Short mmCIF file of N, CA, C and O in Angstrom, two decimals:
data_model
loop_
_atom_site.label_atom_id
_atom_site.label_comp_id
_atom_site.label_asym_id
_atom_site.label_seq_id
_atom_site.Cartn_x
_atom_site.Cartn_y
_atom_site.Cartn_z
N UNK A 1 -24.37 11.92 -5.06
CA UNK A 1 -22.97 12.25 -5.22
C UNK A 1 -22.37 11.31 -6.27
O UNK A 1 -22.43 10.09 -6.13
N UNK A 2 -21.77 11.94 -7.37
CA UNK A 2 -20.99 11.43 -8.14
C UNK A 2 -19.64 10.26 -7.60
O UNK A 2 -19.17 10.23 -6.46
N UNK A 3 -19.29 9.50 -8.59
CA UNK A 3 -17.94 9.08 -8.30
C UNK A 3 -17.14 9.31 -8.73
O UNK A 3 -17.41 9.46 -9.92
N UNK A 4 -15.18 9.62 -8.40
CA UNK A 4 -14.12 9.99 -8.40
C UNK A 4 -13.50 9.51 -9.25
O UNK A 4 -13.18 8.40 -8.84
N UNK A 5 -13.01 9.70 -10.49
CA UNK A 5 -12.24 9.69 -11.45
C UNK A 5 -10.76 9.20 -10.62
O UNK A 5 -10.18 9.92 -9.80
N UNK A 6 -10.40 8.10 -10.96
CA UNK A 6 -9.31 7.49 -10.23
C UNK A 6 -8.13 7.54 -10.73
O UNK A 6 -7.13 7.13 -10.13
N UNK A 7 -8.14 8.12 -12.04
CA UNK A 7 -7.38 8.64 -13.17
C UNK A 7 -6.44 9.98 -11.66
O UNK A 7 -7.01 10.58 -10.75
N UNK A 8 -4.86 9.99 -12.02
CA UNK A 8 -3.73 10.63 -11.66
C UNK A 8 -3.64 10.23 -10.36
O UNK A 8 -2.80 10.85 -9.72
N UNK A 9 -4.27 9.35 -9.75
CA UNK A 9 -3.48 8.58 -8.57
C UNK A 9 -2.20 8.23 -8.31
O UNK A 9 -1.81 7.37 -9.10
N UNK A 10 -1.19 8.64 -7.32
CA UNK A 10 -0.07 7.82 -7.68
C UNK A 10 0.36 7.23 -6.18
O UNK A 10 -0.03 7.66 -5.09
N UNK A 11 1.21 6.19 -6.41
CA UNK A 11 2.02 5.83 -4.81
C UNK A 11 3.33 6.25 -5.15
O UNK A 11 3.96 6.04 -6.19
N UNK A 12 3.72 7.04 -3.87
CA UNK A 12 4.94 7.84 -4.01
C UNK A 12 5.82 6.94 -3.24
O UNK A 12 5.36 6.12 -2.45
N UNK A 13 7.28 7.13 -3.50
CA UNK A 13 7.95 5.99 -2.37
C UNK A 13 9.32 7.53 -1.78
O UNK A 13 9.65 8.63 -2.21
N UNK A 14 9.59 6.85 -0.87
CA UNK A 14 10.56 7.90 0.03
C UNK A 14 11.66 7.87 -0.06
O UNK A 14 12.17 6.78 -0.30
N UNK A 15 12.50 9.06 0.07
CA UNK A 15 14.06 8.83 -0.56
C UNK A 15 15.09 8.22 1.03
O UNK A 15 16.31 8.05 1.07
N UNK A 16 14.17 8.01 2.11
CA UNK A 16 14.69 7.78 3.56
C UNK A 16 15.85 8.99 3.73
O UNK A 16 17.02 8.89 4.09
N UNK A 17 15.22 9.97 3.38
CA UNK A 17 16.54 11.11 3.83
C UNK A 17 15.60 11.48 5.29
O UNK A 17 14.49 10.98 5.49
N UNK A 18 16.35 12.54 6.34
CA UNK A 18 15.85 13.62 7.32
C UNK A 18 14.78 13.86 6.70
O UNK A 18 13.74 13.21 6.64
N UNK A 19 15.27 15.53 5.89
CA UNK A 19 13.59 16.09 5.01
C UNK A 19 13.60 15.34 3.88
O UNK A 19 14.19 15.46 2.81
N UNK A 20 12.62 14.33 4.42
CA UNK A 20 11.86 13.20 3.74
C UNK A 20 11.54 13.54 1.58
O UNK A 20 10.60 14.29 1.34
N UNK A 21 12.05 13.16 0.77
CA UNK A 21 11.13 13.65 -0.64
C UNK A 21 10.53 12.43 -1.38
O UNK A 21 11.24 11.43 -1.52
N UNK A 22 9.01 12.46 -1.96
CA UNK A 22 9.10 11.33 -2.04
C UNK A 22 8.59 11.63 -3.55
O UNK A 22 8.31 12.77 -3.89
N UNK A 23 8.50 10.59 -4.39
CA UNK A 23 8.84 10.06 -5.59
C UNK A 23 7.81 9.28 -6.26
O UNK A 23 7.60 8.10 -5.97
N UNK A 24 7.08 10.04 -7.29
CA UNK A 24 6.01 8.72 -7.39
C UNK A 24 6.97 7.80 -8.48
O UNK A 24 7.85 8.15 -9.27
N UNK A 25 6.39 6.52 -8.18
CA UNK A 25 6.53 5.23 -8.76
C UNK A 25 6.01 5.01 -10.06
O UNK A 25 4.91 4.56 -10.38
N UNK A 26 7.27 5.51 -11.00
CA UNK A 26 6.46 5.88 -12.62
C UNK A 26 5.84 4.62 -13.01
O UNK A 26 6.05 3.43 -12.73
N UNK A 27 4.82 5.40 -13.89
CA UNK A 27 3.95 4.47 -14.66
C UNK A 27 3.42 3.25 -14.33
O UNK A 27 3.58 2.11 -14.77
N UNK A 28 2.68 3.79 -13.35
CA UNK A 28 1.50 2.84 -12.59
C UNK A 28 0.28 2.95 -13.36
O UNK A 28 -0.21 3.92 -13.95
N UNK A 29 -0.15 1.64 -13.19
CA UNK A 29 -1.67 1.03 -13.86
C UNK A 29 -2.56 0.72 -13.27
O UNK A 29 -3.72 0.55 -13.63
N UNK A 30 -1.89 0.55 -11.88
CA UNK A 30 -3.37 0.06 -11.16
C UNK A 30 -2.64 -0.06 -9.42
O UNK A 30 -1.72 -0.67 -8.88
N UNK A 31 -3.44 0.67 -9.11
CA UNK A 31 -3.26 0.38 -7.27
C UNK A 31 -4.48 0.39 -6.27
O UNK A 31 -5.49 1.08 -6.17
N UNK A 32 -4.03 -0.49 -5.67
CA UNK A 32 -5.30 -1.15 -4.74
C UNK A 32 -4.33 -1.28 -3.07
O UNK A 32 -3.11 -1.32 -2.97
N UNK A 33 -5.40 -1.31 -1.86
CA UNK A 33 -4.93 -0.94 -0.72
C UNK A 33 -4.63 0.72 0.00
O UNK A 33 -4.66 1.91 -0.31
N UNK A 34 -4.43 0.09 0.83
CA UNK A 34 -3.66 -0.66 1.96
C UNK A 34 -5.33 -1.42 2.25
O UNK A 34 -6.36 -0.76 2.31
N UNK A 35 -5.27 -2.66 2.37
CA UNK A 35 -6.31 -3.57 2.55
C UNK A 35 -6.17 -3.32 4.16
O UNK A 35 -5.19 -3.62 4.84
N UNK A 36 -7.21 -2.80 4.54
CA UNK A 36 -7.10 -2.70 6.51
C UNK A 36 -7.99 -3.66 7.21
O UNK A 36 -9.21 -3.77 7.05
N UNK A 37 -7.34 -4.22 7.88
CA UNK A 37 -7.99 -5.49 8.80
C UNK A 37 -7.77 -5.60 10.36
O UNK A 37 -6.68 -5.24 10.80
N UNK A 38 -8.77 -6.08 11.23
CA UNK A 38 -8.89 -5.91 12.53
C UNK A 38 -9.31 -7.29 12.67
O UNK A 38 -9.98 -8.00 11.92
N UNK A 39 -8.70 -7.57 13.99
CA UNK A 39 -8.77 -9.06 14.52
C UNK A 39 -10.29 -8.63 15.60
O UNK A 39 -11.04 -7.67 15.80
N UNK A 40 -10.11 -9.80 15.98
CA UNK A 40 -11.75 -9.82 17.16
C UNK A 40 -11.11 -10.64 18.18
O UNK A 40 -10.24 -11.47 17.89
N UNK A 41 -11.66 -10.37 19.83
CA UNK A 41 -11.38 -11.22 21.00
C UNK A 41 -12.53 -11.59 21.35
O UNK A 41 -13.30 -10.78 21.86
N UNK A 42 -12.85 -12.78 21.15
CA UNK A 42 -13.57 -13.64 21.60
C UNK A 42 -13.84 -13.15 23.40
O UNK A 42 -13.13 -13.44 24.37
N UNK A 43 -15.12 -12.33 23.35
CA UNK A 43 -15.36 -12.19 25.38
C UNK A 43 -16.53 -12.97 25.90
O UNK A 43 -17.01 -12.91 27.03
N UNK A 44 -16.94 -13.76 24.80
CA UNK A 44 -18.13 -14.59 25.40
C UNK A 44 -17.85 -14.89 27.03
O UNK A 44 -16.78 -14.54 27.54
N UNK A 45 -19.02 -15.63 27.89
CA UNK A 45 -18.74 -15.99 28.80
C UNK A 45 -20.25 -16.82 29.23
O UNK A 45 -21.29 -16.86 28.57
N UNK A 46 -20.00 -17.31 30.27
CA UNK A 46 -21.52 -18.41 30.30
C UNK A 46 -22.62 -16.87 30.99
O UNK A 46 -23.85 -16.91 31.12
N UNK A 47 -21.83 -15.79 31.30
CA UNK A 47 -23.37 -14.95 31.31
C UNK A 47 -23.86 -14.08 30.27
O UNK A 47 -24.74 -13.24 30.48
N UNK A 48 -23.08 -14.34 28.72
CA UNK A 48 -23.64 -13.32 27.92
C UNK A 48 -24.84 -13.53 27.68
O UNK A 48 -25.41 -14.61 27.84
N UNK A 49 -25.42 -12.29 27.17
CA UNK A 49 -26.98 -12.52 27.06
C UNK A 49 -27.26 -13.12 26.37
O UNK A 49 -26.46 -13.43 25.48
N UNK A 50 -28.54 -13.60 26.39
CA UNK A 50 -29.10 -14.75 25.70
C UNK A 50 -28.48 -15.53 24.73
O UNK A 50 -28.86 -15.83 23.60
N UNK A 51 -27.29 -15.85 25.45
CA UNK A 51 -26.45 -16.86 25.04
C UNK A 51 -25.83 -16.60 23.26
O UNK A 51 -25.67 -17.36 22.30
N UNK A 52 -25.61 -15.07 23.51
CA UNK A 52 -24.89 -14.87 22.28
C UNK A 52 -23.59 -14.23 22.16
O UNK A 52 -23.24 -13.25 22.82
N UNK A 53 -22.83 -14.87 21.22
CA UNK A 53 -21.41 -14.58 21.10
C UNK A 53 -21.25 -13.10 21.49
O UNK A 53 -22.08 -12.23 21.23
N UNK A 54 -19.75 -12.86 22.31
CA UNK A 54 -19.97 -11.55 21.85
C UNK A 54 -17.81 -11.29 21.81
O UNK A 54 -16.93 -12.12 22.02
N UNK A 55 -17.73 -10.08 21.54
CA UNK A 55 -16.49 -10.06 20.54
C UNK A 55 -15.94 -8.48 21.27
O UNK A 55 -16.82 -7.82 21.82
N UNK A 56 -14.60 -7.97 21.27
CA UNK A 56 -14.30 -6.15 21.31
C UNK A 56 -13.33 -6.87 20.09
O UNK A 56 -12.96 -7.94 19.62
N UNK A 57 -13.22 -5.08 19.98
CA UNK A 57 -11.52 -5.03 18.48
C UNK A 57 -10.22 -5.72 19.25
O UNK A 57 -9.75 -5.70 20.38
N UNK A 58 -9.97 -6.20 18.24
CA UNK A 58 -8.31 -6.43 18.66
C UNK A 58 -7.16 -6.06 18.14
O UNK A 58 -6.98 -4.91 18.54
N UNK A 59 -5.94 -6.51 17.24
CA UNK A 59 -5.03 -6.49 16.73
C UNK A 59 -5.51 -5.57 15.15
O UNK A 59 -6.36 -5.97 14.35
N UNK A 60 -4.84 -4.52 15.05
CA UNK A 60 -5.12 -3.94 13.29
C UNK A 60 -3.83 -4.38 12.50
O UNK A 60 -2.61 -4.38 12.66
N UNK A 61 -4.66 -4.71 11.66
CA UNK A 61 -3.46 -4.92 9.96
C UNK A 61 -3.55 -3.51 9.60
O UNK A 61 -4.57 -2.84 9.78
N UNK A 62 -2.33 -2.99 9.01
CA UNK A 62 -2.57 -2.18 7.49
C UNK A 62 -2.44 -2.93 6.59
O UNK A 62 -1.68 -2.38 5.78
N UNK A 63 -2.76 -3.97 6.21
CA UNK A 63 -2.65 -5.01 5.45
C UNK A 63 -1.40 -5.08 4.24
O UNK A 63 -0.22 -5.32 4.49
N UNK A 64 -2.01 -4.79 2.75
CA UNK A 64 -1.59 -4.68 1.63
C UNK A 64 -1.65 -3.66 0.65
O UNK A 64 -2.58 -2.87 0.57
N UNK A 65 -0.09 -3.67 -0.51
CA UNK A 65 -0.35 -1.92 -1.05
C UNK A 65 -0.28 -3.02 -2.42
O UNK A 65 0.84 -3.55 -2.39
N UNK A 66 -0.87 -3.39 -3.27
CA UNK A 66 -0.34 -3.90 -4.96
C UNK A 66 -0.30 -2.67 -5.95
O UNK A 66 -1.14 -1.77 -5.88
N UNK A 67 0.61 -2.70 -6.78
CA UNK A 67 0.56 -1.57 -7.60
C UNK A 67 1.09 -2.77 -9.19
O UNK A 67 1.80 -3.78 -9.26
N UNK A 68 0.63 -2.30 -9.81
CA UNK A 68 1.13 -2.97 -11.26
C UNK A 68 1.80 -1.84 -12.09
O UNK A 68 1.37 -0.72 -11.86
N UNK A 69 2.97 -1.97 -13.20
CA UNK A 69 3.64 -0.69 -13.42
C UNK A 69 4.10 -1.39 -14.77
O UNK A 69 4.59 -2.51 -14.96
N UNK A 70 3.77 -0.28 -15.73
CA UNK A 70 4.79 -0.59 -16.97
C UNK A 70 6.21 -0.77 -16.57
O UNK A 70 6.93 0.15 -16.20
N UNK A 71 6.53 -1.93 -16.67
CA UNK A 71 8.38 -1.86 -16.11
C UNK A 71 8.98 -1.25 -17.16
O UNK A 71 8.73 -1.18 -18.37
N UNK A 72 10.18 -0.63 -16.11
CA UNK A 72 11.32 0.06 -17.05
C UNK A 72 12.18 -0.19 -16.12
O UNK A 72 12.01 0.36 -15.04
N UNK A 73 13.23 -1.03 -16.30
CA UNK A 73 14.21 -2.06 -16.02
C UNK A 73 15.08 -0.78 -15.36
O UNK A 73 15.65 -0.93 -14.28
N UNK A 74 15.12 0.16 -15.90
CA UNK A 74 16.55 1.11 -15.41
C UNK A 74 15.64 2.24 -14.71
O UNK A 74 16.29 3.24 -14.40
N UNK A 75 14.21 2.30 -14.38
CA UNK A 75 13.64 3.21 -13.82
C UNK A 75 13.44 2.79 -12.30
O UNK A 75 13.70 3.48 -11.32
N UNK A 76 12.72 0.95 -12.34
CA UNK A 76 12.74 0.59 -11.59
C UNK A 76 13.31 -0.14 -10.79
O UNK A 76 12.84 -0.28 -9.66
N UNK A 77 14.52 -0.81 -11.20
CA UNK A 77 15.51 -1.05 -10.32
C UNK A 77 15.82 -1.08 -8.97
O UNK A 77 16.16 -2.11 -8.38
N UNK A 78 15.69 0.26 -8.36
CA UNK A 78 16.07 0.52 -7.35
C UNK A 78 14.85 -0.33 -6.47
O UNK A 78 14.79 -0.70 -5.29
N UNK A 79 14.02 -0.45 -7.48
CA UNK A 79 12.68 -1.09 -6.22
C UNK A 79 13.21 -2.41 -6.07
O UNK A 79 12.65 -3.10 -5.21
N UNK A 80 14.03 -2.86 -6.62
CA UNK A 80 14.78 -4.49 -7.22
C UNK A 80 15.16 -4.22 -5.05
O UNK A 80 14.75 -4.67 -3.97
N UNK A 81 16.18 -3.19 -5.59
CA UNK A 81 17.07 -3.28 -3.84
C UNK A 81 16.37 -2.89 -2.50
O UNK A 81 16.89 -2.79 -1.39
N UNK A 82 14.92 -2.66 -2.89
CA UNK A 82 13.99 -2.30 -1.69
C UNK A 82 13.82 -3.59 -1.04
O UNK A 82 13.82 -3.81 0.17
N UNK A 83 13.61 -4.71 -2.38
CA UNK A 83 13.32 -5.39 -1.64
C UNK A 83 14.33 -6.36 -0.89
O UNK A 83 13.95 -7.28 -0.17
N UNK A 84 15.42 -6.11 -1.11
CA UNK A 84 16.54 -6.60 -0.14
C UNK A 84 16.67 -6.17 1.02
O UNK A 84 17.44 -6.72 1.80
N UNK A 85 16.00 -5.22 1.33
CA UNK A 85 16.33 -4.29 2.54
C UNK A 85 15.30 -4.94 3.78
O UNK A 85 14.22 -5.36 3.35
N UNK A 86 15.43 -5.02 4.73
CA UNK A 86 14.72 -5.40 5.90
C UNK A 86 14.08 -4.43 6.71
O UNK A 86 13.30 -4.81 7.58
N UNK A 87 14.35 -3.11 6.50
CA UNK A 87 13.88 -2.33 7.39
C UNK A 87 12.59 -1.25 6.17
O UNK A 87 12.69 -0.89 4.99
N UNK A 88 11.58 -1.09 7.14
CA UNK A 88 10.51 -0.70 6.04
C UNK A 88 10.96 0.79 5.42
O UNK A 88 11.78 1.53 5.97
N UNK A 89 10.30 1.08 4.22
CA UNK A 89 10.26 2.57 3.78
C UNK A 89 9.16 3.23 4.19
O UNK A 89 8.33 2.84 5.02
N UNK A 90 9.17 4.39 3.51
CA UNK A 90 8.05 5.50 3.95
C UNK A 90 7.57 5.59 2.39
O UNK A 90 8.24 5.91 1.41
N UNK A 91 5.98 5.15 2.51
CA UNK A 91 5.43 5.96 0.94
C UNK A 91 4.40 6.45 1.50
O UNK A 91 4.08 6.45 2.69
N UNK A 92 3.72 7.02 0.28
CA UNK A 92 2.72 7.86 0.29
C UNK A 92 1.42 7.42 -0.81
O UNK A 92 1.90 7.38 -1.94
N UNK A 93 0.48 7.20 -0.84
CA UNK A 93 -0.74 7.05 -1.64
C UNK A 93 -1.31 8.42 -2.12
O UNK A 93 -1.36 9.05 -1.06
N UNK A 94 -1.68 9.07 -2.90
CA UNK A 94 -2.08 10.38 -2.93
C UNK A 94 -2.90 10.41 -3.79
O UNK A 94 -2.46 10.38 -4.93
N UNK A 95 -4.61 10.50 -3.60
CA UNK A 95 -5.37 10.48 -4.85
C UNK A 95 -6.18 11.49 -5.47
O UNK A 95 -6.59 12.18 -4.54
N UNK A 96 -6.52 11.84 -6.34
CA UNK A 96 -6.43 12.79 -7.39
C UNK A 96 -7.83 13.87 -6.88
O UNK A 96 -8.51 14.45 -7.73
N UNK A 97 -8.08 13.99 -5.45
CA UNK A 97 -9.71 14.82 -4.89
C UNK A 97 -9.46 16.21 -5.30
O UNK A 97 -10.33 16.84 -5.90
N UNK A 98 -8.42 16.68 -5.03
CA UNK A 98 -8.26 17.91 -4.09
C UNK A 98 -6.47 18.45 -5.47
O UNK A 98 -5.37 17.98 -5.16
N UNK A 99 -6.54 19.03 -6.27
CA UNK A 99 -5.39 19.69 -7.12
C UNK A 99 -4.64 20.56 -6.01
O UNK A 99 -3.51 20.95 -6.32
N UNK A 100 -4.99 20.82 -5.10
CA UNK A 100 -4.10 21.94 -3.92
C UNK A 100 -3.78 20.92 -2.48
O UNK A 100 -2.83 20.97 -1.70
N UNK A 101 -4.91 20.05 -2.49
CA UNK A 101 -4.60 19.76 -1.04
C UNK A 101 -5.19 18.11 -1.23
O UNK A 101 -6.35 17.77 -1.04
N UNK A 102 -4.30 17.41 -1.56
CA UNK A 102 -4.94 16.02 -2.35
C UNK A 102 -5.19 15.06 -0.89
O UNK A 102 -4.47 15.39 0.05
N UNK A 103 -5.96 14.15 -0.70
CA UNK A 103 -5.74 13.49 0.49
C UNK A 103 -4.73 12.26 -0.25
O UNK A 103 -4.51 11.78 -1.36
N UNK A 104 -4.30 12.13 1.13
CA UNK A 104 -2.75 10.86 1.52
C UNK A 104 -2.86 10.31 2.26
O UNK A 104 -3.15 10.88 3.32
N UNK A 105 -2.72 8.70 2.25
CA UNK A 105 -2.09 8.07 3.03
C UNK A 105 -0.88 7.70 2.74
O UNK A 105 -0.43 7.28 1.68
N UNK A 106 -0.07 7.97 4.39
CA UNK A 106 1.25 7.67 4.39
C UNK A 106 1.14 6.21 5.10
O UNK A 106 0.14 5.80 5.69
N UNK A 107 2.57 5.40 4.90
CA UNK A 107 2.34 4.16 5.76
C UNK A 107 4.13 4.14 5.63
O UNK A 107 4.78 4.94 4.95
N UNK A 108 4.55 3.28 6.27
CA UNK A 108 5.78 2.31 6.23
C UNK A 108 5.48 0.79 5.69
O UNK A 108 4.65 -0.02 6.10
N UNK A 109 6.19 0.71 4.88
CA UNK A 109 6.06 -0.93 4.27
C UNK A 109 7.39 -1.53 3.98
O UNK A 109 8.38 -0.87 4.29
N UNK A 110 7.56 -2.89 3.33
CA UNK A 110 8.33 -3.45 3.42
C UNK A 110 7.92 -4.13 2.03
O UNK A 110 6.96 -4.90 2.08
N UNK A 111 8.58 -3.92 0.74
CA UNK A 111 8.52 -4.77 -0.59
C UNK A 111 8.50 -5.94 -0.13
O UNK A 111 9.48 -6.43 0.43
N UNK A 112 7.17 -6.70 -0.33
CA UNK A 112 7.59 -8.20 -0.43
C UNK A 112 6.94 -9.12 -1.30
O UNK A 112 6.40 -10.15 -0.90
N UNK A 113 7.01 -8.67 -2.68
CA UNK A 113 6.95 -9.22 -3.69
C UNK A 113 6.97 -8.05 -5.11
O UNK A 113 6.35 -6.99 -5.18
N UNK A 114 7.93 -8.69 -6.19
CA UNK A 114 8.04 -7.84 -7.13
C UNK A 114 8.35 -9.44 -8.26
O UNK A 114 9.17 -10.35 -8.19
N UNK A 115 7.10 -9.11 -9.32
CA UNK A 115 6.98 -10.25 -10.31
C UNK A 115 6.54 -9.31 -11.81
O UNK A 115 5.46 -8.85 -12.18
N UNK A 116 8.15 -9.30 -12.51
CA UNK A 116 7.93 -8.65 -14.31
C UNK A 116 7.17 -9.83 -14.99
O UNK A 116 7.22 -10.98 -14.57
N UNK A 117 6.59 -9.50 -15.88
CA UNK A 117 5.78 -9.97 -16.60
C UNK A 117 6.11 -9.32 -18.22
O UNK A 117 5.99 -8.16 -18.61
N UNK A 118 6.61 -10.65 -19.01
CA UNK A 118 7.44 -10.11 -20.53
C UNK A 118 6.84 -11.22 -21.53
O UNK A 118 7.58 -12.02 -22.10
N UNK A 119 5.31 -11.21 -21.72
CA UNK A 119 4.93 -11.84 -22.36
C UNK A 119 5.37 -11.57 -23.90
O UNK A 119 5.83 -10.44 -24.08
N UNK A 120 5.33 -12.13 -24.67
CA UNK A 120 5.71 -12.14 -26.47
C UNK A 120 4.95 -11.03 -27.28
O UNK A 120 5.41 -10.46 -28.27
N UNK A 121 3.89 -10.83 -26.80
CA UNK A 121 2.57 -10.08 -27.66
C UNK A 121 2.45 -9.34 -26.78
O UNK A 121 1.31 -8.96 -27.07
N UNK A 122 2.83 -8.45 -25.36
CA UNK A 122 2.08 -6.90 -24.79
C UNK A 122 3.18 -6.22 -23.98
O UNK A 122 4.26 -6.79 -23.81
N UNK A 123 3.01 -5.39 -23.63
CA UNK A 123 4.09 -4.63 -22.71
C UNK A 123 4.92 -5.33 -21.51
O UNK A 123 4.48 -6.36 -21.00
N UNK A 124 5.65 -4.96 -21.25
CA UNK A 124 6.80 -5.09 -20.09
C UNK A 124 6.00 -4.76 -19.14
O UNK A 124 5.82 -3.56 -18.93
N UNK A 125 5.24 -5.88 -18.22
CA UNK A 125 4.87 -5.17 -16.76
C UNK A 125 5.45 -5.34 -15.57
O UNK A 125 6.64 -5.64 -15.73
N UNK A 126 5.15 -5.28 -14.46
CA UNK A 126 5.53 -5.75 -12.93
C UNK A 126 4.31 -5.94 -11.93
O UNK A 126 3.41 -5.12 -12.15
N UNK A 127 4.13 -6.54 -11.22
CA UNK A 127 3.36 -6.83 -10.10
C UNK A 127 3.89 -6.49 -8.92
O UNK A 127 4.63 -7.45 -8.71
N UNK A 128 4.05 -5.56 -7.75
CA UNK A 128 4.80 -4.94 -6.70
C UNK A 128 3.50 -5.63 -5.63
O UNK A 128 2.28 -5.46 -5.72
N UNK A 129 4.09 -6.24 -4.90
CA UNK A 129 2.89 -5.92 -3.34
C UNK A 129 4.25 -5.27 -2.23
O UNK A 129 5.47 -5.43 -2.19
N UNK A 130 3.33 -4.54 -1.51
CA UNK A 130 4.41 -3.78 0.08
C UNK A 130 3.24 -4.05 0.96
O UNK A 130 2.09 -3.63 0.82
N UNK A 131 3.79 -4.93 2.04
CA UNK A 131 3.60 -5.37 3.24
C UNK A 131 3.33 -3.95 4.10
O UNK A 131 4.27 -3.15 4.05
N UNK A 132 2.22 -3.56 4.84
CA UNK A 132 2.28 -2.12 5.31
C UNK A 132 2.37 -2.34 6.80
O UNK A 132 1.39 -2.89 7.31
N UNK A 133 3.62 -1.94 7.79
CA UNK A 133 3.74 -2.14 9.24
C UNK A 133 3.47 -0.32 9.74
O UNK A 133 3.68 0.81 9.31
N UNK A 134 2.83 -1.06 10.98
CA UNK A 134 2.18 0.32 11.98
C UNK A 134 0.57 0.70 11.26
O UNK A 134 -0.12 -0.01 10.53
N UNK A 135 0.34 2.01 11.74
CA UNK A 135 -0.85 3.13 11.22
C UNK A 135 -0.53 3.55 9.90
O UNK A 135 0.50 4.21 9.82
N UNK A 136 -0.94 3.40 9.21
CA UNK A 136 -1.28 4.61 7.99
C UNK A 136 -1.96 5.56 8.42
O UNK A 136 -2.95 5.37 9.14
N UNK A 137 -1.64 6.52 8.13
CA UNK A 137 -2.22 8.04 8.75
C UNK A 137 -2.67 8.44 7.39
O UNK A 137 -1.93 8.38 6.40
N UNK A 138 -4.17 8.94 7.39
CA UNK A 138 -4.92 9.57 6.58
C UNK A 138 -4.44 11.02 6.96
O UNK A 138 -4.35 11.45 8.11
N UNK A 139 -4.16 11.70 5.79
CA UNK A 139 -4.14 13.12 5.86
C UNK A 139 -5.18 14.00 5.26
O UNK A 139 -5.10 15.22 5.36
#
């Protein structure tokens, strides 16, 4: 099996209306996440077998969403006031499998970090990470 052309990926962000619309996040360069992580409970006990550790699942992260974006100061903005906000949004990940029926993950996150980058010699960028709270649901 071949691999997936990662080319027209986008993360969409949510307008927090009722019927939800969401919005991709122009001119993205690169997105990585939701980094997913699971804690471990230590269940050892003096009768595990032959005296080896043993562990069940515990606590899940949806970890981390980073996206890097040509900034456009008056496009992106509004992500400026996301991150003032305390209560998470709704986005969407959507990658390029399926032209009719693309798979998504949705999550709730919370902006918590946004760093432009205006070096002398290359483009206007940004660095976005969103903190992801609850399940991300694969669709």
């Amino acid at each position: 099996m071949s691999g997936l052309n990662a080319f027209g990926t986008q993360l969409k962000r949510g307008d927090g209306q009722e019927t939800e619309v969401f919005t991709a996040i122009a001119d993205a360069t690169g997105i990585s996440g939701p980094g997913l992580s699971r804690e471990t409970v230590d269940v050892t006990s003096h009768g595990s077998p032959d005296a080896w550790m043993e562990f069940k699942g515990g606590l899940k992260d949806g970890g981390e969403v980073s996206v890097d974006i040509n900034y456009q100061p008056a496009v992106h903005d509004l992500l400026v006031a996301d991150f003032d906000d305390d209560e998470p949004r709704n986005y969407q990940l959507v990658f390029p499998d399926d032209p009719t029926t693309p798979t998504t993950w949705s999550f709730g996150a919370i902006l918590t970090g946004f760093e432009p980058d205006a070096p002398y010699d290359d483009k206007l960028s940004a660095s976005l990470t969103f903190k992801v709270t609850g399940k991300p649901t694969l669709s």
